[in-house]
XYZ file of C-alpha atoms in Angstrom:
609
model
C -5.508 -1.592 -66.827
C -2.776 -0.456 -64.373
C -5.676 0.994 -62.114
C -7.409 -2.141 -62.123
C -4.292 -4.226 -61.190
C -3.731 -1.538 -58.366
C -7.333 -1.852 -56.982
C -7.117 -5.779 -57.229
C -4.025 -5.448 -55.131
C -5.561 -3.210 -52.517
C -8.460 -5.792 -52.382
C -6.318 -8.665 -51.948
C -4.175 -6.890 -49.219
C -7.473 -5.970 -47.530
C -8.531 -9.672 -47.296
C -5.221 -10.702 -46.202
C -5.413 -8.025 -43.454
C -8.977 -8.988 -42.469
C -7.760 -12.608 -42.341
C -5.023 -11.776 -40.058
C -7.122 -9.652 -37.908
C -9.767 -12.597 -37.726
C -7.035 -14.907 -36.865
C -5.715 -12.707 -34.034
C -9.111 -12.116 -32.697
C -9.777 -15.868 -32.557
C -6.557 -16.193 -30.593
C -7.441 -13.451 -28.201
C -10.823 -14.878 -27.812
C -9.192 -18.273 -26.929
C -6.915 -16.908 -24.560
C -9.494 -14.813 -23.035
C -11.696 -17.753 -22.621
C -8.896 -19.998 -20.840
C -8.202 -17.057 -18.677
C -11.853 -16.489 -17.840
C -11.979 -19.953 -16.325
C -9.582 -18.759 -13.498
C -10.002 -15.868 -11.030
C -13.226 -14.475 -9.895
C -15.202 -14.225 -6.640
C -14.328 -18.043 -5.968
C -10.739 -17.299 -5.444
C -11.342 -14.971 -2.684
C -11.900 -17.640 0.270
C -8.389 -18.907 -0.497
C -6.835 -15.236 -0.715
C -8.818 -14.073 2.092
C -7.921 -17.073 4.248
C -4.398 -16.409 3.623
C -4.585 -12.623 4.504
C -6.840 -13.190 7.530
C -4.413 -15.721 9.057
C -1.327 -13.441 7.911
C -2.941 -10.264 9.303
C -3.933 -12.274 12.520
C -0.137 -13.458 12.872
C 1.344 -10.146 12.044
C -1.092 -7.898 13.978
C -0.535 -10.536 17.090
C 3.092 -9.974 16.665
C 3.194 -6.145 16.053
C 0.670 -4.912 18.365
C 2.155 -5.561 21.561
C 5.906 -5.596 20.606
C 6.503 -2.479 22.660
C 5.542 -4.520 25.747
C 7.870 -7.369 24.527
C 10.779 -4.946 24.501
C 10.333 -3.073 27.453
C 8.833 -6.062 29.762
C 10.568 -9.165 28.380
C 13.869 -7.513 27.236
C 13.998 -4.716 29.798
C 14.969 -2.165 26.997
C 14.242 1.571 28.040
C 11.204 3.297 26.513
C 12.805 5.429 23.971
C 15.196 2.870 22.735
C 12.443 0.208 22.455
C 10.265 2.774 20.495
C 13.253 3.557 18.110
C 13.875 -0.143 17.759
C 10.245 -0.798 16.804
C 10.054 2.167 14.524
C 13.207 1.323 12.506
C 11.792 -2.438 12.508
C 8.470 -1.069 10.992
C 10.589 1.227 8.597
C 12.649 -1.517 7.180
C 9.606 -3.694 6.970
C 8.158 -1.008 4.559
C 11.255 -0.465 2.563
C 11.821 -3.934 1.752
C 8.476 -3.995 -0.565
C 10.169 -2.020 -3.041
C 12.552 -5.040 -3.710
C 9.820 -7.547 -3.446
C 7.694 -5.551 -5.941
C 10.479 -5.382 -8.487
C 11.057 -9.089 -8.225
C 7.476 -9.899 -8.709
C 6.987 -7.627 -11.716
C 10.408 -8.559 -13.318
C 10.496 -12.477 -13.462
C 9.053 -14.085 -10.384
C 5.413 -13.040 -10.598
C 3.142 -12.166 -7.550
C 1.997 -15.832 -6.551
C 5.550 -17.417 -6.141
C 6.764 -14.107 -4.633
C 4.026 -14.257 -1.887
C 4.883 -17.942 -1.211
C 8.636 -17.725 -0.897
C 8.400 -14.593 1.223
C 5.725 -16.279 3.471
C 7.998 -18.981 4.215
C 10.873 -16.386 5.137
C 8.398 -14.582 7.410
C 7.553 -17.772 9.059
C 11.106 -18.536 9.784
C 11.344 -15.085 11.389
C 8.513 -15.739 13.696
C 9.947 -19.382 14.692
C 13.220 -17.603 15.672
C 11.566 -15.057 18.043
C 9.237 -17.546 19.322
C 11.950 -19.971 20.445
C 13.900 -17.199 21.949
C 10.901 -16.143 24.201
C 10.552 -19.798 25.167
C 14.130 -20.565 26.127
C 15.099 -18.858 29.491
C 18.802 -18.246 28.569
C 17.557 -16.138 25.494
C 16.322 -13.371 27.436
C 17.283 -11.318 30.454
C 15.642 -12.147 33.800
C 12.332 -10.763 34.787
C 12.231 -7.109 36.245
C 8.555 -6.450 37.503
C 9.553 -3.214 39.229
C 11.142 -1.838 36.177
C 13.937 -0.490 38.410
C 17.659 -1.157 37.891
C 16.668 -3.958 35.155
C 19.174 -6.160 33.688
C 18.929 -5.343 29.986
C 19.202 -7.962 27.137
C 22.979 -8.921 26.302
C 24.325 -8.526 22.838
C 23.774 -12.019 21.799
C 20.161 -11.748 22.923
C 19.646 -8.659 20.963
C 21.387 -10.169 18.011
C 18.690 -13.065 17.926
C 16.034 -10.165 18.157
C 17.445 -8.451 15.390
C 17.995 -11.660 13.218
C 14.195 -12.540 13.710
C 13.164 -8.974 12.860
C 15.317 -9.203 9.889
C 13.761 -12.303 8.385
C 10.150 -10.827 9.182
C 11.119 -7.667 7.459
C 12.229 -9.539 4.383
C 9.122 -11.748 4.428
C 6.975 -8.668 4.701
C 8.851 -7.317 1.570
C 7.569 -9.998 -0.735
C 4.045 -10.365 0.764
C 2.889 -6.894 1.270
C 3.447 -5.261 -2.331
C 1.830 -8.195 -4.111
C -1.268 -9.179 -2.133
C -3.553 -6.386 -3.084
C -2.596 -6.528 -6.714
C -2.866 -10.116 -6.729
C -6.239 -10.131 -5.582
C -7.374 -7.195 -7.914
C -5.990 -9.614 -10.698
C -8.619 -11.870 -9.987
C -11.291 -9.197 -11.363
C -12.050 -6.811 -13.859
C -10.626 -3.546 -12.698
C -11.287 -1.359 -15.632
C -13.612 1.561 -14.909
C -16.548 -0.280 -16.512
C -15.657 -3.251 -14.498
C -15.432 -1.344 -11.248
C -18.676 0.496 -11.974
C -20.566 -2.610 -12.601
C -19.925 -4.015 -9.232
C -21.769 -2.824 -6.152
C -18.725 -3.328 -3.727
C -15.347 -1.880 -3.609
C -12.461 -4.460 -3.510
C -10.274 -2.150 -1.221
C -12.869 -1.401 1.033
C -13.669 -4.869 1.843
C -10.124 -5.965 1.831
C -9.459 -3.547 4.656
C -12.742 -4.862 6.472
C -11.197 -8.380 6.356
C -7.823 -7.093 7.684
C -9.480 -5.315 10.375
C -11.373 -8.234 11.346
C -8.114 -10.376 11.575
C -6.550 -7.389 13.413
C -9.344 -7.354 15.857
C -9.117 -10.995 16.637
C -5.359 -10.605 17.306
C -5.783 -7.733 19.624
C -8.305 -9.410 21.553
C -6.862 -12.980 21.582
C -3.209 -12.828 21.162
C -2.424 -9.754 23.233
C -4.509 -11.072 26.143
C -2.505 -14.336 25.924
C 0.827 -12.423 25.734
C 0.090 -10.404 28.922
C -1.654 -13.427 30.880
C -0.219 -16.673 29.831
C 3.556 -15.633 28.665
C 5.385 -14.828 25.452
C 5.673 -18.352 24.440
C 2.209 -19.007 23.676
C 1.721 -15.277 22.743
C 4.063 -15.523 19.781
C 3.711 -19.159 19.035
C -0.138 -18.790 17.975
C 0.795 -16.147 15.425
C 3.442 -18.505 14.219
C 0.865 -21.267 13.806
C -1.472 -18.877 12.091
C 0.909 -17.843 9.529
C 1.572 -21.283 8.705
C -2.021 -21.947 8.142
C -1.996 -18.747 5.914
C 0.631 -20.269 3.469
C -1.304 -23.676 3.323
C -4.529 -21.939 2.631
C -2.917 -19.698 -0.166
C -1.070 -22.602 -1.868
C -4.341 -24.615 -1.780
C -6.149 -22.143 -4.033
C -3.290 -22.041 -6.698
C -5.306 -23.992 -9.524
C -7.968 -21.225 -9.197
C -6.058 -18.170 -9.402
C -5.453 -15.936 -12.427
C -1.888 -14.957 -12.734
C -0.317 -12.124 -14.808
C 2.964 -13.028 -16.067
C 5.835 -10.630 -15.569
C 7.162 -8.830 -18.705
C 10.539 -7.479 -17.750
C 11.624 -5.195 -15.148
C 9.458 -1.997 -14.978
C 12.382 -0.217 -13.554
C 14.652 -1.026 -16.716
C 11.785 0.362 -18.951
C 11.771 3.581 -16.811
C 15.486 3.717 -17.248
C 15.273 3.224 -21.005
C 12.873 6.048 -21.327
C 15.200 8.551 -19.409
C 18.227 7.285 -21.537
C 16.543 7.820 -24.853
C 15.200 11.180 -23.774
C 18.733 12.388 -22.719
C 20.241 11.179 -26.042
C 17.761 12.937 -28.066
C 17.774 16.109 -25.841
C 18.628 18.102 -28.834
C 15.927 16.749 -31.099
C 13.101 19.087 -32.003
C 9.736 17.804 -30.990
C 7.090 17.272 -33.895
C 4.207 19.673 -34.043
C 1.781 16.385 -34.479
C 2.145 14.086 -31.565
C 0.769 11.476 -33.642
C 4.430 11.455 -35.283
C 5.854 10.149 -32.083
C 6.650 6.500 -32.002
C 3.840 4.062 -31.308
C 3.997 0.217 -31.538
C 0.994 -1.488 -30.210
C 2.498 -5.294 -30.785
C 5.598 -4.168 -28.632
C 3.344 -2.692 -25.807
C 0.748 -5.548 -25.833
C 2.003 -7.354 -22.975
C 2.140 -4.378 -20.682
C -1.113 -3.021 -21.733
C -3.734 -5.572 -21.398
C -6.442 -3.241 -20.101
C -5.771 -0.318 -22.349
C -2.985 2.102 -23.605
C -1.858 5.062 -22.248
C -2.497 8.155 -24.576
C -0.064 11.060 -25.124
C -0.252 13.884 -22.637
C 1.175 17.347 -22.731
C 2.983 17.179 -19.363
C 6.728 16.635 -19.166
C 7.484 17.176 -22.813
C 11.034 16.739 -22.220
C 10.226 12.799 -21.932
C 8.346 13.021 -25.158
C 11.784 13.224 -26.876
C 12.515 9.480 -26.129
C 9.740 8.661 -28.532
C 10.928 10.901 -31.379
C 11.701 8.637 -34.654
C 15.006 10.036 -36.310
C 15.702 9.584 -39.908
C 18.133 6.525 -39.178
C 15.399 4.802 -37.007
C 12.708 5.461 -39.560
C 14.583 3.982 -42.480
C 13.548 0.387 -41.846
C 10.150 0.250 -40.468
C 10.434 -3.582 -39.819
C 13.408 -3.554 -37.743
C 13.025 -3.845 -33.838
C 13.620 -0.746 -32.078
C 16.598 -0.150 -29.708
C 14.618 0.684 -26.524
C 17.569 2.464 -25.040
C 17.533 4.847 -27.977
C 13.529 4.842 -28.956
C 10.727 4.355 -26.507
C 7.017 4.056 -27.493
C 4.404 6.594 -26.514
C 2.901 4.222 -23.875
C 6.256 3.639 -22.216
C 6.892 7.412 -22.038
C 3.404 7.713 -20.475
C 4.359 5.045 -17.830
C 7.182 7.137 -16.781
C 5.017 10.248 -16.906
C 2.348 8.436 -14.637
C 4.806 7.631 -11.913
C 6.283 11.339 -11.976
C 2.687 12.629 -11.608
C 1.959 10.364 -8.713
C 5.219 11.205 -6.595
C 4.032 14.664 -5.099
C 0.654 12.986 -3.721
C 2.601 9.925 -2.752
C 5.106 11.885 -0.806
C 2.353 13.753 1.232
C 1.744 10.371 3.212
C 5.298 10.477 4.472
C 4.765 13.320 7.272
C 1.446 11.814 8.289
C 3.195 8.351 9.097
C 5.976 10.453 10.806
C 3.306 12.117 12.933
C 1.711 8.669 13.797
C 4.630 6.401 13.720
C 5.564 6.378 17.535
C 2.132 7.374 18.848
C 1.236 3.838 19.254
C 4.108 2.904 21.430
C 3.400 5.986 23.612
C -0.434 5.307 23.924
C 0.158 1.697 24.946
C 2.637 3.111 27.805
C -0.221 5.697 28.670
C -2.801 2.778 28.911
C -0.447 0.715 31.256
C -0.754 3.537 33.807
C -4.485 4.080 33.747
C -7.473 2.117 35.228
C -8.202 -0.940 32.729
C -10.446 -2.992 34.989
C -13.722 -4.252 33.428
C -14.580 -5.980 36.576
C -12.726 -6.864 39.658
C -10.617 -9.487 38.369
C -10.712 -8.713 34.427
C -8.807 -5.750 32.931
C -8.103 -4.792 29.403
C -4.300 -5.525 28.090
C -2.976 -2.079 26.970
C -2.167 -3.127 23.510
C -5.919 -4.240 23.172
C -7.091 -0.660 23.281
C -6.093 -0.745 19.658
C -9.357 -2.740 18.918
C -11.420 0.663 19.248
C -9.244 1.775 16.166
C -9.927 -1.482 14.142
C -13.709 -1.531 15.251
C -14.168 2.059 13.986
C -12.287 1.243 10.898
C -14.512 -1.643 10.095
C -17.895 -0.189 10.914
C -16.593 2.913 8.872
C -15.662 0.864 5.836
C -19.391 -0.498 5.983
C -21.025 2.708 6.735
C -18.913 4.433 3.845
C -19.831 1.766 1.063
C -23.393 1.383 2.022
C -24.483 4.901 2.914
C -21.951 7.603 2.209
C -21.109 6.337 -1.390
C -24.961 6.188 -2.529
C -25.357 9.627 -0.841
C -22.384 11.080 -2.523
C -23.219 9.547 -5.952
C -26.454 11.427 -6.064
C -24.386 14.762 -6.031
C -21.291 13.883 -7.857
C -22.341 11.070 -10.153
C -18.998 9.420 -9.213
C -19.594 5.544 -8.955
C -17.058 5.889 -6.086
C -18.870 8.674 -4.498
C -15.956 10.892 -4.320
C -12.342 10.745 -5.763
C -9.699 9.006 -4.065
C -7.882 12.525 -3.620
C -10.904 13.892 -1.969
C -11.097 10.935 0.172
C -7.247 11.234 1.364
C -7.836 15.022 1.948
C -10.661 14.111 4.510
C -8.314 11.617 6.096
C -5.700 14.242 6.541
C -8.291 16.574 8.412
C -9.500 13.980 10.711
C -5.970 12.705 11.626
C -5.120 16.279 12.623
C -8.143 16.211 15.119
C -7.172 12.784 16.248
C -3.597 13.992 17.382
C -5.246 17.368 18.990
C -7.357 15.012 21.130
C -4.330 12.713 22.141
C -2.668 15.648 23.553
C -5.666 16.955 25.473
C -6.134 13.506 27.078
C -2.544 13.373 28.047
C -3.125 16.614 29.905
C -6.124 15.223 31.613
C -4.182 11.962 32.721
C -1.281 13.905 34.147
C -3.560 16.203 35.942
C -5.311 13.371 37.632
C -1.906 11.777 38.555
C -0.807 15.046 40.123
C -4.053 15.265 42.101
C -3.244 11.901 43.696
C 0.295 12.581 44.126
C 1.276 9.676 41.703
C 3.503 11.797 39.182
C 6.766 10.013 40.679
C 5.056 6.615 40.642
C 5.594 5.198 37.110
C 4.067 1.837 38.151
C 0.967 2.942 40.005
C -2.517 2.890 38.656
C -3.647 6.407 38.072
C -7.601 6.430 38.858
C -8.647 7.570 35.540
C -10.447 5.139 33.093
C -8.478 3.718 30.137
C -11.537 4.802 28.110
C -10.472 8.481 27.855
C -8.118 6.869 25.093
C -10.975 5.751 23.133
C -11.991 8.897 21.130
C -8.319 9.153 19.864
C -8.422 5.791 18.659
C -11.679 6.137 17.029
C -10.664 9.238 15.349
C -7.657 7.464 14.115
C -9.787 4.764 12.735
C -11.940 7.324 10.708
C -8.930 8.840 9.279
C -7.702 5.283 8.193
C -11.124 4.698 6.451
C -10.442 7.844 4.290
C -6.728 8.169 4.119
C -5.350 4.818 3.974
C -7.690 3.063 1.740
C -7.858 6.158 -0.350
C -4.157 6.641 -0.641
C -3.744 2.783 -1.648
C -6.696 2.857 -4.107
C -5.010 6.199 -5.603
C -1.623 4.464 -6.253
C -3.222 1.330 -7.785
C -5.484 3.240 -9.954
C -3.018 5.983 -11.343
C -0.242 3.473 -11.773
C 0.518 1.902 -15.113
C -0.940 -1.793 -14.954
C 2.357 -3.282 -15.259
C 3.823 -1.625 -12.228
C 1.029 -1.994 -9.746
C 3.169 -4.301 -7.412
C 5.790 -1.341 -7.588
C 3.041 1.060 -6.885
C 1.852 -0.777 -3.696
C 5.431 -0.811 -2.699
C 5.408 2.864 -3.080
C 2.570 2.944 -0.474
C 4.887 0.786 1.940
C 7.930 3.073 1.242
C 5.800 5.868 2.572
C 5.621 4.036 5.719
C 9.443 3.348 5.831
C 10.358 6.878 5.227
C 7.772 8.109 7.524
C 9.011 5.758 10.373
C 12.583 6.778 9.868
C 11.704 10.269 10.158
C 9.768 9.626 12.914
C 12.556 7.889 14.668
C 14.820 11.159 13.961
C 12.020 13.300 15.409
C 11.717 11.376 18.485
C 15.414 10.981 19.000
C 15.770 14.868 18.542
C 12.974 15.543 20.940
C 14.333 13.264 23.776
C 17.816 14.783 23.050
C 17.108 18.475 23.152
C 13.843 18.751 25.262
C 15.853 18.908 28.344
C 16.716 16.594 31.280
C 14.431 17.544 34.161
C 11.133 17.942 32.093
C 12.117 15.945 29.067
C 9.091 15.590 26.796
C 9.753 11.831 26.175
C 11.412 10.184 29.421
C 12.836 6.613 29.467
C 11.225 5.196 32.578
C 8.545 7.774 33.950
C 5.882 8.974 31.401
C 4.214 10.837 34.078
C 7.124 13.329 34.502
C 7.224 13.723 30.750
C 5.602 16.341 28.606
C 4.114 13.977 25.885
C 1.168 16.634 25.192
C 3.820 18.870 23.853
C 5.058 16.102 21.334
C 1.531 15.688 20.248
C 0.995 19.226 19.573
C 4.251 19.583 17.619
C 3.253 16.669 15.277
C -0.242 18.251 14.999
C 1.480 21.443 13.629
C 3.505 19.176 11.230
C 0.293 17.300 10.086
C -1.163 21.030 9.355
C 1.844 22.013 7.072
C 1.505 18.568 5.288
C -2.294 19.065 4.695
C -1.437 22.490 3.051
C 1.099 20.717 0.926
C -1.279 18.024 -0.128
C -4.209 20.425 -1.208
C -1.642 22.158 -3.513
C -0.559 18.927 -5.095
C -3.943 17.661 -5.466
C -5.247 20.750 -6.993
C -2.723 20.732 -9.703
C -2.602 16.721 -10.298
C -3.742 15.317 -13.658
C -5.215 12.083 -13.963
C -3.501 9.426 -16.192
C -4.727 9.434 -19.764
C -6.033 5.935 -20.619
C -7.924 4.431 -23.569
C -9.297 1.311 -22.192
C -9.308 -1.930 -24.209
C -13.195 -1.839 -24.661
C -12.742 1.700 -26.372
C -9.891 0.377 -28.378
C -12.118 -2.551 -29.758
C -14.968 0.048 -30.573
C -12.369 2.162 -32.636
C -11.218 -0.860 -34.433
C -14.719 -2.242 -35.346
C -15.302 1.278 -36.603
C -12.222 1.140 -38.701
C -13.325 -2.220 -39.898
C -16.774 -0.899 -40.979
C -14.893 1.893 -42.973
C -12.764 -0.671 -44.687
C -15.665 -2.750 -45.409
C -17.434 0.182 -47.086
C -14.591 1.111 -49.106
C -14.142 -2.490 -50.308
C -17.759 -2.651 -51.262
C -17.481 0.500 -53.224
C -14.383 -0.515 -54.789
C -16.236 -3.785 -56.059
C -19.273 -1.635 -57.200
C -16.841 0.708 -58.969
């Protein structure tokens, strides 16, 4: 009799449990159906319109800034290059704060909108300063005994650069994750598409940069800086309008607390339980799917054997296990999923750090190449010549063509060999980029040697403003090689950080990509400063006014050596890297269906018995 009553209780509990599961599934289905109405490819015109205008504005502003600082504000070359590098570094550091704001409480949409307005304000300030004569020093076409900008004029410059840096901090870490939010980015979803979001995102950004480098730079050099900075300001305003107009269509991911707090909680819990012994069976570590549901929409992270000291944060002590219904104190007890979030971030750091020295190597190259191009023959016809900063179009064109060829030719070819839907892994893609970048820098050194030999032949070494009879197209090979390196390294690096980061920390992971640029630029500033200070007075590698008497090729050989050391470091890190263990939501559903079938069979057997 007791056995029959127990069996009846089991059946009742099973029916109640199945009812709760069905109710939960119905709620999830309704939520999924509502969310499905938003997002998708129809959002891309608004997002890409915003990004095209935004990148057009930022490229038009950044590309020729070295000319603005040296020609308009009469700053020395090294000081201008250091100022620009520090600005780029700050613009790449602020995304960390923007990402934390977006992931913690504001969400990606509103972070992008507010940051865009701040960026627009910075552009307005520098445009007005370029238009009003008393806000910049008098022109100095000879570049000899020039009057440099006063402290008040420099203050206005720094204010505008600060506002632009703050705006960049909110836009840059959120745009790529926000674009990816509109699509299914699980492995099955990515494999089902015949196009790669990251590849085509960079293609569109290249198209905008190409437009800016051909149109805006030409206007800056030939029509003045008022129009040259005013057009990017107008473009940025259009980008904000386009982005806001698409808001009814966007799929938005709600922030669920600061990821930095969650990581800190795991560390705190692991420290408090450092003397506890780990269970032999990792299934005894704390799991709570309901608690982690909001931060694991695509799937849950499984336990891994790396960094076992962090697993102690998920040990359930006797005191914590006494009341299973009590909510956990997350500063003392963390779930396996949250522990694995921290492990994923720690695993990524060595690979992430490999990009720092690459940025260091290239941080000041653009400034120096523009100055090289300014001394070379840039005429396409008797009356038409290429602006120095527009030479970057060869970099952008190569990157755009490279992305298309990579997507349409390389990936299908590599798939036949690797059976990987992406052709090769993002780590392999990054490695190729590192190698190509080294060759690009070596070519830069050889071209500089050639440029100076022609200057010496025509006795122009002491004429910094003279045009050396050597075609500016000698610079094209290095630009093209840098473009190929970006197709592999830049896209691969961003794809790696997005794919391997926990889904609730993707804005933060994108910010890490920007932090790479920030640290690389700051180290680049230090390197250029030290080289300029200690490479001598008579034959200084990086002179302030006369590049012809410098030894820029020695600087290029130096950073080539740095890149070789960095490549060795990267290969070691990539060899030992372990991909994050993720059980995607589809696999979880299959497992739950199997458990339901088993439960159903048990229930039928019970009734028959």
